[in-house]
Amino acid sequence: GDSVTQMEGPVTLSEEAFLTINCTYTATGYPSLFWYVQYPGEGLQLLLKATKADDKGSNKGFEATYRKETTSFHLEKGSVQVSDSAVYFCALSGAGGTSYGKLTFGQGTILTVHP
Amino acid sequence: NAGVTQTPKFQVLKTGQSMTLQCAQDMNHEYMSWYRQDPGMGLRLIHYSVGAGITDQGEVPNGYNVSRSTTEDFPLRLLSAAPSQTSVYFCASRLGGSARFGTDTQYFGPGTRLTVL
């Protein structure tokens, strides 16, 4: 079945540092890929998405590129802020068969940014 | 639009009690689903529905019931609560259709934090 693996956390950075959170996936067909963010005490919000190979999703300074050859969708930001402290989830939306339309999540990565 | 709403926000149950978590959306989305979030495990799909009158099981359906009598509402019932069901529950919805129509993004409610003693 489909699966998503995120890098182990938590991640602690200083403000203005570069951020990478690794995400790899296993899926049949051509799934859509997502990054969701969860701020403390809140639900999940869509951060960015990509629907086909080589697509780059971007939002709020965050970027991720859909790499089919390496089955990856790593999240990057050039300069993090304290307000980026949150839990980040990589997810895929199944493309075919019984997994169609279902979201499969990674385990989440806690990011803490210090001033 | 209110988006996806969930009630209650917090709930404490005793083992063996039953309750219903409410979920509603006002975006005319066909597809609705329930997830539970546990530490270190991400979100796992409990049940989902592709339209009124149609429901199916997800990854972790045991101990939960759902029904979908209207497009707007998708309640989740705990039949006999157990401590293992202590979790945060999220409802989500999306339009039908595939990625090429741009309708595969799921929108999440604020969650219900459930504790079973």
Short mmCIF file of C-alpha atoms in Angstrom, two decimals:
data_model
loop_
_atom_site.label_atom_id
_atom_site.label_comp_id
_atom_site.label_asym_id
_atom_site.label_seq_id
_atom_site.Cartn_x
_atom_site.Cartn_y
_atom_site.Cartn_z
CA GLY A 1 0.00 0.00 0.00
CA ASP A 2 0.88 3.67 -0.07
CA SER A 3 3.30 5.02 2.52
CA VAL A 4 5.10 8.25 3.41
CA THR A 5 8.31 8.53 5.38
CA GLN A 6 9.47 11.80 6.91
CA MET A 7 12.79 12.58 8.50
CA GLU A 8 12.97 12.02 12.22
CA GLY A 9 12.37 15.05 14.37
CA PRO A 10 12.21 17.25 16.24
CA VAL A 11 14.15 19.91 14.34
CA THR A 12 15.45 22.95 16.20
CA LEU A 13 16.85 25.92 14.29
CA SER A 14 17.86 29.49 14.87
CA GLU A 15 15.98 32.27 13.10
CA GLU A 16 17.14 32.84 9.51
CA ALA A 17 18.61 29.32 9.23
CA PHE A 18 17.97 27.11 6.19
CA LEU A 19 15.36 24.40 6.61
CA THR A 20 15.07 21.01 4.92
CA ILE A 21 12.58 18.35 5.95
CA ASN A 22 12.97 15.17 3.96
CA CYS A 23 9.98 13.22 2.67
CA THR A 24 9.94 10.08 0.55
CA TYR A 25 6.98 8.06 -0.56
CA THR A 26 5.84 4.72 -1.96
CA ALA A 27 2.72 4.67 -4.11
CA THR A 28 1.22 3.17 -7.22
CA GLY A 29 0.55 5.40 -10.17
CA TYR A 30 1.01 9.15 -9.98
CA PRO A 31 -0.18 10.47 -6.62
CA SER A 32 -0.53 14.12 -5.67
CA LEU A 33 1.87 15.24 -2.95
CA PHE A 34 1.17 17.71 -0.16
CA TRP A 35 2.75 19.46 2.76
CA TYR A 36 0.39 20.37 5.58
CA VAL A 37 1.29 22.51 8.59
CA GLN A 38 -0.25 22.34 12.07
CA TYR A 39 0.30 25.30 14.38
CA PRO A 40 -0.06 24.70 18.13
CA GLY A 41 -3.65 23.94 19.12
CA GLU A 42 -4.95 24.17 15.56
CA GLY A 43 -6.02 21.89 12.75
CA LEU A 44 -4.05 21.15 9.60
CA GLN A 45 -3.63 23.75 6.89
CA LEU A 46 -2.44 23.09 3.38
CA LEU A 47 1.01 24.61 2.92
CA LEU A 48 1.73 23.56 -0.66
CA LYS A 49 1.06 20.81 -3.17
CA ALA A 50 2.29 19.30 -6.42
CA THR A 51 0.29 17.09 -8.72
CA LYS A 52 2.80 15.74 -11.25
CA ALA A 53 6.48 14.98 -11.66
CA ASP A 54 8.84 18.00 -11.63
CA ASP A 55 6.09 20.31 -10.35
CA LYS A 56 7.27 22.73 -7.70
CA GLY A 57 4.84 23.78 -5.01
CA SER A 58 5.53 27.00 -3.13
CA ASN A 59 3.91 29.14 -0.46
CA LYS A 60 5.07 31.55 2.28
CA GLY A 61 8.72 31.04 1.27
CA PHE A 62 8.47 27.25 1.47
CA GLU A 63 9.14 25.09 -1.59
CA ALA A 64 9.02 21.42 -2.51
CA THR A 65 9.63 19.68 -5.84
CA TYR A 66 7.91 16.45 -6.91
CA ARG A 67 10.79 14.11 -7.82
CA LYS A 68 9.46 10.91 -9.30
CA GLU A 69 12.89 9.41 -9.96
CA THR A 70 13.78 9.58 -6.27
CA THR A 71 10.15 9.36 -5.01
CA SER A 72 10.76 12.42 -2.86
CA PHE A 73 9.07 15.71 -1.96
CA HIS A 74 11.48 17.49 0.38
CA LEU A 75 10.35 20.73 2.04
CA GLU A 76 12.78 23.67 2.04
CA LYS A 77 12.83 27.25 3.23
CA GLY A 78 15.77 29.58 2.86
CA SER A 79 15.31 31.59 6.06
CA VAL A 80 12.99 30.38 8.82
CA GLN A 81 11.20 32.61 11.31
CA VAL A 82 10.00 32.00 14.84
CA SER A 83 6.45 32.02 13.46
CA ASP A 84 7.29 28.92 11.37
CA SER A 85 7.43 26.81 14.54
CA ALA A 86 4.83 24.09 13.95
CA VAL A 87 4.39 20.43 13.01
CA TYR A 88 4.85 19.68 9.31
CA PHE A 89 3.22 16.70 7.62
CA CYS A 90 4.05 15.26 4.24
CA ALA A 91 1.14 13.45 2.61
CA LEU A 92 0.08 11.85 -0.62
CA SER A 93 -3.30 11.44 -2.24
CA GLY A 94 -3.73 8.03 -3.75
CA ALA A 95 -3.95 7.92 -7.51
CA GLY A 96 -5.51 4.61 -8.27
CA GLY A 97 -7.43 1.56 -7.17
CA THR A 98 -8.54 1.39 -3.57
CA SER A 99 -6.23 4.22 -2.54
CA TYR A 100 -7.89 6.78 -4.82
CA GLY A 101 -8.49 10.08 -3.07
CA LYS A 102 -7.28 8.90 0.34
CA LEU A 103 -4.59 10.87 2.14
CA THR A 104 -1.65 8.94 3.55
CA PHE A 105 0.45 10.93 6.02
CA GLY A 106 3.99 10.82 7.25
CA GLN A 107 4.51 10.84 11.01
CA GLY A 108 5.06 14.60 11.19
CA THR A 109 8.13 16.68 11.98
CA ILE A 110 8.13 19.15 14.86
CA LEU A 111 9.99 22.34 13.97
CA THR A 112 11.05 24.80 16.65
CA VAL A 113 12.70 28.07 15.64
CA HIS A 114 14.53 30.13 18.28
CA PRO A 115 15.16 33.89 18.03
CA ASN B 1 -18.09 29.98 4.28
CA ALA B 2 -17.41 28.45 7.67
CA GLY B 3 -15.45 25.64 6.00
CA VAL B 4 -15.25 22.43 8.03
CA THR B 5 -16.61 22.66 11.57
CA GLN B 6 -16.30 20.09 14.36
CA THR B 7 -17.97 19.78 17.75
CA PRO B 8 -17.17 19.37 20.52
CA LYS B 9 -13.65 20.78 20.80
CA PHE B 10 -12.84 18.71 23.89
CA GLN B 11 -14.49 15.64 25.41
CA VAL B 12 -13.75 13.31 28.31
CA LEU B 13 -15.46 9.91 28.39
CA LYS B 14 -15.40 6.92 30.67
CA THR B 15 -14.63 3.49 29.29
CA GLY B 16 -17.74 1.96 27.77
CA GLN B 17 -19.58 5.22 27.12
CA SER B 18 -20.74 6.11 23.63
CA MET B 19 -20.74 9.46 21.90
CA THR B 20 -20.92 11.14 18.51
CA LEU B 21 -18.37 13.58 17.13
CA GLN B 22 -20.01 16.03 14.79
CA CYS B 23 -18.58 17.27 11.49
CA ALA B 24 -20.18 19.62 8.98
CA GLN B 25 -19.00 21.43 5.87
CA ASP B 26 -20.67 24.16 3.83
CA MET B 27 -18.55 23.90 0.69
CA ASN B 28 -20.74 21.31 -1.07
CA HIS B 29 -17.85 18.84 -0.98
CA GLU B 30 -18.62 15.29 -2.02
CA TYR B 31 -15.78 13.59 -0.21
CA MET B 32 -15.52 13.60 3.60
CA SER B 33 -13.28 11.66 5.92
CA TRP B 34 -12.29 11.15 9.54
CA TYR B 35 -8.71 10.85 10.77
CA ARG B 36 -7.18 10.31 14.16
CA GLN B 37 -3.87 11.86 15.17
CA ASP B 38 -1.61 10.10 17.61
CA PRO B 39 1.91 11.15 18.65
CA GLY B 40 4.60 9.91 16.28
CA MET B 41 2.09 8.30 13.93
CA GLY B 42 0.81 11.13 11.80
CA LEU B 43 -2.85 10.98 10.86
CA ARG B 44 -4.61 7.72 10.11
CA LEU B 45 -7.81 7.35 8.14
CA ILE B 46 -10.77 5.93 10.09
CA HIS B 47 -13.70 6.13 7.67
CA TYR B 48 -14.53 8.09 4.57
CA SER B 49 -17.47 8.90 2.33
CA VAL B 50 -17.56 9.72 -1.37
CA GLY B 51 -21.09 11.08 -1.23
CA ALA B 52 -24.39 10.99 0.65
CA GLY B 53 -25.35 7.43 1.46
CA ILE B 54 -21.90 5.99 0.66
CA THR B 55 -19.30 5.22 3.31
CA ASP B 56 -16.27 2.95 3.52
CA GLN B 57 -13.59 1.90 5.97
CA GLY B 58 -10.15 3.40 6.20
CA GLU B 59 -7.03 2.13 7.89
CA VAL B 60 -8.30 2.01 11.51
CA PRO B 61 -12.12 1.58 11.49
CA ASN B 62 -12.63 -0.73 14.47
CA GLY B 63 -14.75 0.75 17.25
CA TYR B 64 -16.16 3.54 15.07
CA ASN B 65 -19.32 3.94 13.00
CA VAL B 66 -20.23 6.54 10.42
CA SER B 67 -23.20 7.48 8.27
CA ARG B 68 -23.72 10.13 5.60
CA SER B 69 -27.37 11.08 5.23
CA THR B 70 -26.65 14.55 3.80
CA THR B 71 -23.83 16.10 1.81
CA GLU B 72 -23.06 18.52 4.65
CA ASP B 73 -22.78 16.22 7.68
CA PHE B 74 -20.56 13.26 8.51
CA PRO B 75 -20.81 12.23 12.19
CA LEU B 76 -18.42 9.75 13.78
CA ARG B 77 -19.83 7.46 16.48
CA LEU B 78 -17.83 5.75 19.17
CA LEU B 79 -19.87 2.73 20.15
CA SER B 80 -18.15 1.77 23.41
CA ALA B 81 -15.22 4.03 24.19
CA ALA B 82 -11.86 2.51 25.12
CA PRO B 83 -8.67 4.18 26.41
CA SER B 84 -7.00 3.28 23.09
CA GLN B 85 -9.37 5.75 21.42
CA THR B 86 -7.83 8.66 23.30
CA SER B 87 -6.67 10.86 20.43
CA VAL B 88 -7.28 14.01 18.44
CA TYR B 89 -9.89 13.51 15.74
CA PHE B 90 -9.95 15.50 12.52
CA CYS B 91 -12.67 15.69 9.92
CA ALA B 92 -11.75 16.69 6.37
CA SER B 93 -13.56 17.32 3.12
CA ARG B 94 -12.75 17.85 -0.55
CA LEU B 95 -14.45 18.09 -3.88
CA GLY B 96 -14.65 14.94 -5.97
CA GLY B 97 -12.47 14.48 -9.02
CA SER B 98 -8.80 13.96 -9.67
CA ALA B 99 -5.68 16.07 -9.36
CA ARG B 100 -5.87 17.36 -12.89
CA PHE B 101 -9.05 19.21 -11.97
CA GLY B 102 -7.34 20.75 -8.96
CA THR B 103 -9.93 19.27 -6.62
CA ASP B 104 -7.85 16.83 -4.63
CA THR B 105 -6.93 19.18 -1.78
CA GLN B 106 -8.51 18.20 1.52
CA TYR B 107 -9.64 20.86 4.01
CA PHE B 108 -9.48 20.04 7.70
CA GLY B 109 -11.61 21.02 10.66
CA PRO B 110 -10.08 22.28 13.94
CA GLY B 111 -10.20 18.88 15.62
CA THR B 112 -11.78 17.24 18.66
CA ARG B 113 -9.51 16.23 21.52
CA LEU B 114 -10.96 13.09 23.12
CA THR B 115 -9.79 11.51 26.36
CA VAL B 116 -11.14 8.13 27.46
CA LEU B 117 -10.54 7.26 31.10
#
